[in-house]
Short mmCIF file of C-alpha atoms in Angstrom, two decimals:
data_model
loop_
_atom_site.label_atom_id
_atom_site.label_comp_id
_atom_site.label_asym_id
_atom_site.label_seq_id
_atom_site.Cartn_x
_atom_site.Cartn_y
_atom_site.Cartn_z
CA LEU A 1 2.11 38.69 -13.99
CA GLU A 2 5.14 36.40 -14.08
CA ASP A 3 6.34 37.86 -10.76
CA ALA A 4 2.90 37.27 -9.21
CA ILE A 5 2.84 33.65 -10.40
CA SER A 6 6.37 33.13 -9.11
CA ARG A 7 5.38 34.48 -5.68
CA LEU A 8 2.33 32.24 -5.56
CA GLN A 9 4.44 29.19 -6.43
CA MET A 10 6.96 30.12 -3.74
CA ASP A 11 4.19 30.61 -1.15
CA ARG A 12 2.76 27.20 -2.05
CA GLU A 13 6.16 25.51 -1.78
CA ASN A 14 6.75 27.12 1.63
CA LEU A 15 3.31 26.01 2.81
CA GLU A 16 3.95 22.44 1.64
CA LYS A 17 7.27 22.41 3.50
CA ASP A 18 5.55 23.63 6.67
CA VAL A 19 2.91 20.89 6.38
CA GLU A 20 5.56 18.23 5.73
CA GLU A 21 7.62 19.33 8.73
CA THR A 22 4.54 19.36 10.97
CA LEU A 23 3.54 15.85 9.91
CA GLU A 24 7.12 14.60 10.32
CA SER A 25 7.21 16.05 13.83
CA GLU A 26 3.92 14.44 14.84
CA ILE A 27 4.94 11.05 13.44
CA HIS A 28 8.34 11.39 15.15
CA ARG A 29 6.58 11.83 18.49
CA GLY A 30 4.32 8.87 17.74
CA LEU A 31 7.35 6.66 17.09
CA ILE A 32 8.96 7.77 20.35
CA ASP A 33 5.71 6.91 22.16
CA GLN A 34 6.20 3.37 20.81
CA GLU A 35 9.83 3.40 22.00
CA LEU A 36 11.16 3.13 18.45
CA ASN A 37 13.83 5.73 19.16
CA LEU A 38 17.46 4.70 19.54
CA TRP A 39 18.00 7.02 22.47
CA SER A 40 16.39 10.11 23.96
CA GLY A 41 14.60 11.91 21.11
CA PHE A 42 16.57 10.37 18.25
CA VAL A 43 14.64 8.27 15.72
CA PHE A 44 16.53 6.46 12.98
CA PRO A 45 16.05 6.76 10.13
CA PRO A 46 14.67 10.28 10.61
CA VAL A 47 11.11 10.73 9.40
CA ASP A 48 11.30 12.49 6.04
CA ILE A 49 8.36 12.80 3.64
CA LYS A 50 7.56 14.68 0.45
CA LEU A 51 3.92 15.40 -0.33
CA ALA A 52 3.52 15.25 -4.08
CA PRO A 53 1.43 13.85 -6.94
CA MET A 54 2.22 10.16 -7.29
CA PRO A 55 3.82 8.78 -10.43
CA LYS A 56 1.96 5.95 -12.11
CA LEU A 57 3.21 2.39 -11.70
CA LEU A 58 3.15 -0.21 -14.45
CA VAL A 59 2.79 -3.74 -13.08
CA THR A 60 2.84 -6.91 -15.15
CA SER A 61 2.01 -10.53 -14.44
CA PRO A 62 2.04 -13.68 -16.57
CA ARG A 63 -1.46 -14.30 -17.94
CA ARG A 64 -1.37 -17.94 -16.80
CA SER A 65 -0.64 -17.14 -13.16
CA ILE A 66 -0.69 -14.33 -10.62
CA GLU A 67 2.74 -13.00 -9.76
CA ARG A 68 4.55 -9.67 -9.95
CA ALA A 69 6.79 -9.96 -13.00
CA HIS A 70 7.89 -6.42 -13.93
CA GLU A 71 7.37 -2.94 -12.51
CA LEU A 72 8.13 0.46 -13.97
CA LEU A 73 7.39 3.99 -12.76
CA LEU A 74 5.67 6.24 -15.29
CA ARG A 75 4.92 9.94 -15.40
CA SER A 76 2.06 11.06 -13.18
CA ASP A 77 0.41 12.93 -16.06
CA ILE A 78 0.21 9.99 -18.48
CA LYS A 79 -3.16 10.05 -20.25
CA LEU A 80 -5.76 7.29 -19.94
CA LYS A 81 -5.60 6.69 -23.68
CA GLN A 82 -1.84 6.07 -23.42
CA VAL A 83 -2.35 3.82 -20.41
CA GLU A 84 -4.87 1.63 -22.19
CA LYS A 85 -2.70 1.45 -25.30
CA LEU A 86 0.32 0.36 -23.23
CA GLU A 87 -1.65 -2.29 -21.36
CA LYS A 88 -3.06 -3.68 -24.62
CA GLU A 89 0.35 -3.81 -26.31
CA LEU A 90 1.82 -5.80 -23.44
CA VAL A 91 -0.98 -8.34 -23.77
CA ASP A 92 -0.80 -8.56 -27.56
CA LYS A 93 2.98 -8.53 -28.02
CA PHE A 94 4.30 -10.17 -24.87
CA ASP A 95 1.34 -12.17 -23.52
CA LEU A 96 1.53 -10.26 -20.24
CA SER A 97 -1.29 -9.07 -18.07
CA ALA A 98 -0.63 -5.38 -17.40
CA LEU A 99 -1.98 -2.71 -15.08
CA VAL A 100 -1.08 0.96 -14.73
CA THR A 101 -2.05 2.07 -11.25
CA THR A 102 -1.25 4.77 -8.70
CA PRO A 103 0.84 3.51 -5.77
CA GLY A 104 -0.20 4.53 -2.28
CA GLY A 105 3.33 5.78 -1.57
CA ILE A 106 6.94 5.17 -2.50
CA ALA A 107 9.71 4.37 0.00
CA THR A 108 12.27 6.67 -1.55
CA TYR A 109 14.09 8.97 0.85
CA PRO A 110 12.37 11.26 1.50
CA ALA A 111 9.31 9.06 1.12
CA SER A 112 6.87 10.15 -1.59
CA VAL A 113 3.36 10.46 -0.15
CA PRO A 114 0.21 11.48 -2.08
CA ASN A 115 -0.82 15.08 -1.46
CA ASP A 116 -4.51 14.51 -2.27
CA ARG A 117 -5.57 12.09 0.49
CA PRO A 118 -7.34 12.65 3.85
CA LEU A 119 -5.06 13.38 6.82
CA LYS A 120 -5.51 9.92 8.35
CA LYS A 121 -4.47 8.23 5.12
CA VAL A 122 -1.49 10.57 4.70
CA LEU A 123 -0.30 9.74 8.22
CA GLN A 124 -0.73 5.99 7.74
CA THR A 125 1.05 6.06 4.38
CA SER A 126 3.89 8.15 5.82
CA VAL A 127 4.36 5.66 8.66
CA HIS A 128 4.16 2.73 6.24
CA GLU A 129 6.96 4.15 4.11
CA TRP A 130 9.03 5.04 7.19
CA LEU A 131 8.72 1.44 8.34
CA HIS A 132 10.26 0.31 5.06
CA HIS A 133 13.17 2.66 5.82
CA TYR A 134 13.40 1.21 9.33
CA PHE A 135 13.18 -2.41 8.16
CA PHE A 136 15.90 -1.76 5.55
CA PHE A 137 18.48 -1.75 8.34
CA LYS A 138 17.03 -4.90 9.96
CA PRO A 139 16.94 -8.56 8.84
CA LEU A 140 13.31 -8.26 7.70
CA GLY A 141 13.98 -5.49 5.21
CA SER A 142 17.40 -6.64 4.06
CA ASN A 143 15.83 -9.97 3.04
CA ILE A 144 12.71 -8.53 1.40
CA PHE A 145 13.57 -9.79 -2.09
CA THR A 146 14.80 -13.26 -1.11
CA SER A 147 11.31 -14.71 -1.63
CA LYS A 148 7.74 -13.78 -2.48
CA GLU A 149 6.77 -14.60 1.10
CA MET A 150 9.32 -12.16 2.51
CA GLN A 151 8.02 -9.39 0.27
CA ILE A 152 4.48 -10.06 1.46
CA LEU A 153 5.68 -10.22 5.07
CA ASN A 154 7.40 -6.83 4.76
CA GLU A 155 4.45 -5.11 3.11
CA THR A 156 1.81 -6.59 5.39
CA ALA A 157 3.75 -5.97 8.62
CA ALA A 158 4.27 -2.36 7.55
CA ASP A 159 0.57 -2.05 6.72
CA ILE A 160 -0.65 -3.46 10.04
CA ALA A 161 1.72 -1.31 12.10
CA ALA A 162 1.12 1.83 10.04
CA LEU A 163 -2.65 1.60 10.48
CA GLU A 164 -2.18 1.53 14.25
CA ILE A 165 0.47 4.22 14.57
CA GLY A 166 -1.17 6.50 12.01
CA SER A 167 -4.45 6.33 13.92
CA LEU A 168 -2.68 7.03 17.23
CA VAL A 169 -0.88 10.04 15.76
CA LEU A 170 -4.14 11.38 14.35
CA SER A 171 -5.79 11.05 17.77
CA LYS A 172 -2.96 13.06 19.33
CA ILE A 173 -3.34 15.77 16.71
CA GLU A 174 -7.10 15.94 17.22
CA GLU A 175 -6.69 16.09 21.00
CA GLY A 176 -4.25 18.97 20.61
CA LEU A 177 -6.80 20.80 18.46
CA GLY A 178 -9.59 20.03 20.91
CA GLN A 179 -11.54 18.08 18.30
CA ASN A 180 -13.77 15.06 18.77
CA THR A 181 -11.61 12.02 18.11
CA ASN A 182 -14.56 9.72 17.48
CA SER A 183 -14.37 8.77 13.82
CA PRO A 184 -17.58 9.32 11.87
CA LYS A 185 -19.46 6.29 10.72
CA SER A 186 -18.53 5.17 7.25
CA ILE A 187 -20.87 6.32 4.51
CA GLN A 188 -22.72 3.53 2.77
CA LEU A 189 -22.44 3.76 -0.99
CA ASN A 190 -25.81 2.09 -1.45
CA ASP A 191 -28.47 0.17 0.43
CA SER A 192 -27.49 -3.26 -0.87
CA ASN A 193 -25.86 -6.03 1.09
CA PHE A 194 -22.87 -6.09 -1.24
CA ASP A 195 -19.74 -6.76 0.84
CA TYR A 196 -16.58 -5.70 -0.97
CA SER A 197 -14.16 -7.89 1.01
CA THR A 198 -16.23 -11.04 0.67
CA GLU A 199 -16.90 -10.50 -3.02
CA MET A 200 -13.28 -9.66 -3.82
CA ARG A 201 -11.96 -12.66 -1.92
CA GLU A 202 -14.40 -14.94 -3.76
CA THR A 203 -13.30 -13.40 -7.06
CA ARG A 204 -9.66 -14.09 -6.31
CA MET A 205 -10.40 -17.70 -5.37
CA VAL A 206 -12.33 -18.39 -8.57
CA VAL A 207 -9.60 -16.76 -10.68
CA GLU A 208 -6.96 -18.94 -9.01
CA GLU A 209 -8.98 -22.07 -9.76
CA LEU A 210 -9.40 -21.11 -13.42
CA LEU A 211 -5.72 -20.26 -13.87
CA ASN A 212 -4.63 -23.47 -12.15
CA THR A 213 -6.59 -25.45 -14.73
CA GLY A 214 -5.09 -23.45 -17.62
CA ASN A 215 -8.18 -21.39 -18.43
CA SER A 216 -6.58 -17.95 -18.58
CA GLU A 217 -9.01 -16.54 -21.15
CA GLU A 218 -11.99 -17.74 -19.15
CA ALA A 219 -10.43 -16.20 -16.03
CA GLU A 220 -10.04 -12.86 -17.82
CA GLN A 221 -13.64 -12.91 -19.00
CA TYR A 222 -14.77 -13.73 -15.46
CA MET A 223 -12.70 -10.87 -13.99
CA GLU A 224 -14.23 -8.38 -16.41
CA GLU A 225 -17.73 -9.56 -15.49
CA ARG A 226 -16.86 -9.24 -11.79
CA ARG A 227 -15.32 -5.80 -12.34
CA GLN A 228 -18.62 -4.58 -13.78
CA ILE A 229 -20.45 -5.90 -10.72
CA PHE A 230 -18.09 -4.02 -8.40
CA VAL A 231 -18.63 -0.82 -10.39
CA GLU A 232 -22.40 -1.28 -10.30
CA ASN A 233 -22.18 -1.48 -6.51
CA GLY A 234 -20.16 1.71 -6.14
CA PHE A 235 -16.59 0.35 -6.16
CA TYR A 236 -14.84 1.78 -9.20
CA ILE A 237 -12.16 -0.53 -10.57
CA ARG A 238 -10.82 0.48 -13.97
CA LYS A 239 -9.17 -2.85 -14.75
CA LEU A 240 -9.36 -6.16 -12.91
CA ASN A 241 -6.83 -8.69 -14.15
CA GLN A 242 -3.91 -10.90 -13.11
CA ALA A 243 -1.64 -7.87 -12.68
CA TYR A 244 -4.22 -6.22 -10.41
CA PHE A 245 -4.19 -9.22 -8.08
CA ALA A 246 -0.41 -9.55 -8.33
CA PHE A 247 0.05 -5.97 -7.14
CA HIS A 248 -2.66 -5.71 -4.48
CA GLY A 249 -2.16 -9.30 -3.32
CA THR A 250 1.26 -8.36 -1.90
CA TYR A 251 -0.66 -6.96 1.06
CA ALA A 252 -1.86 -10.12 2.77
CA ASN A 253 -4.42 -8.29 4.91
CA SER A 254 -6.23 -7.33 1.69
CA PRO A 255 -9.15 -9.36 0.29
CA THR A 256 -7.22 -9.48 -3.01
CA SER A 257 -4.67 -11.80 -1.40
CA MET A 258 -4.69 -15.58 -1.03
CA SER A 259 -1.66 -15.56 1.28
CA PRO A 260 -2.01 -16.95 4.83
CA ILE A 261 0.55 -14.38 6.02
CA GLY A 262 -2.12 -11.81 6.89
CA ALA A 263 -3.78 -14.10 9.43
CA GLN A 264 -0.39 -15.29 10.70
CA LEU A 265 0.75 -11.72 11.29
CA LYS A 266 -2.44 -10.91 13.20
CA VAL A 267 -1.69 -13.83 15.51
CA PHE A 268 1.88 -12.56 15.91
CA ARG A 269 0.72 -8.99 16.56
CA ASN A 270 -1.56 -10.19 19.37
CA LYS A 271 1.45 -11.58 21.22
CA PHE A 272 2.56 -8.03 22.07
CA PRO A 273 1.01 -5.37 24.31
CA ASP A 274 1.81 -2.53 21.90
CA VAL A 275 2.61 -1.99 18.26
CA GLY A 276 6.15 -0.80 18.98
CA SER A 277 7.09 -4.16 20.49
CA PHE A 278 5.55 -5.90 17.48
CA ILE A 279 7.65 -3.80 15.08
CA LYS A 280 10.88 -4.47 16.97
CA GLN A 281 10.32 -8.24 16.96
CA ILE A 282 9.10 -8.64 13.40
CA SER A 283 12.02 -6.55 12.15
CA GLN A 284 14.43 -9.25 13.35
CA VAL A 285 12.87 -11.98 11.18
CA SER A 286 15.22 -12.98 8.35
CA SER A 287 13.12 -15.65 6.56
CA TYR A 288 9.55 -16.85 6.22
CA LYS A 289 10.55 -20.19 7.72
CA GLU A 290 11.87 -18.41 10.79
CA PHE A 291 8.65 -16.43 11.04
CA LEU A 292 6.52 -19.59 10.94
CA GLU A 293 8.62 -21.10 13.72
CA ILE A 294 8.13 -17.99 15.87
CA VAL A 295 4.37 -17.80 15.25
CA GLY A 296 4.00 -21.47 16.09
CA SER A 297 5.94 -21.15 19.32
#
């Protein structure tokens, strides 16, 4: 029995490696199509991913404002009971808003990518994490932690570009398989007119107003009431608090963000005929001030 289990584990590991190598190869070709290779068929850094269960991420924020204060990776198998206890202790003992969440991917090398997502999402996440590797060797990435704006700029630029390239790579894969590349229409969770983006953006705005006037407890009560409304309309959110907005708000193209960088990056993206040119230019930006000057030009 032990030998049989060992063989099954080995077969699974070999299959995962084959899938990873296939995805890396397809993304590699997609990057070359965007002329992101240094020369000939050489892409740097090489695309390298590891499909695996994601660790949990602990994010904290001050209760009186929304900002990423601390982050810590936790075991992927941490129990919900432990999660809720940890979050409560951080509130009670340190007056910190806390959230334990699952990150979409981690820009380690190789990049850690969830192994339980649809192919399109896996491709987009893989490209997103590769872009962080790419930016690391450019002014944009090397200055990521010089300001909150630069962190948002890095994450949002990677998100915008990854959505495009991931979708293009998926289309190539589907064409090669002879499949219909027309994406199916999204499934409506219910028949109501509830719009997630509009409602989440309104929630964030109200929370900001309450926190700016020093009403943190009222803001927390409001967020819990809003969380229940989202759940009732088919959008499961386990915890909605300052840490939730601090984490998700780093992506300025998300309705959880109040940053103008998302709209500014869309304007900047439209200056270029293809996403590869956009990536090359944004990677050379070394400060948010410089970015604003370029967008305004």
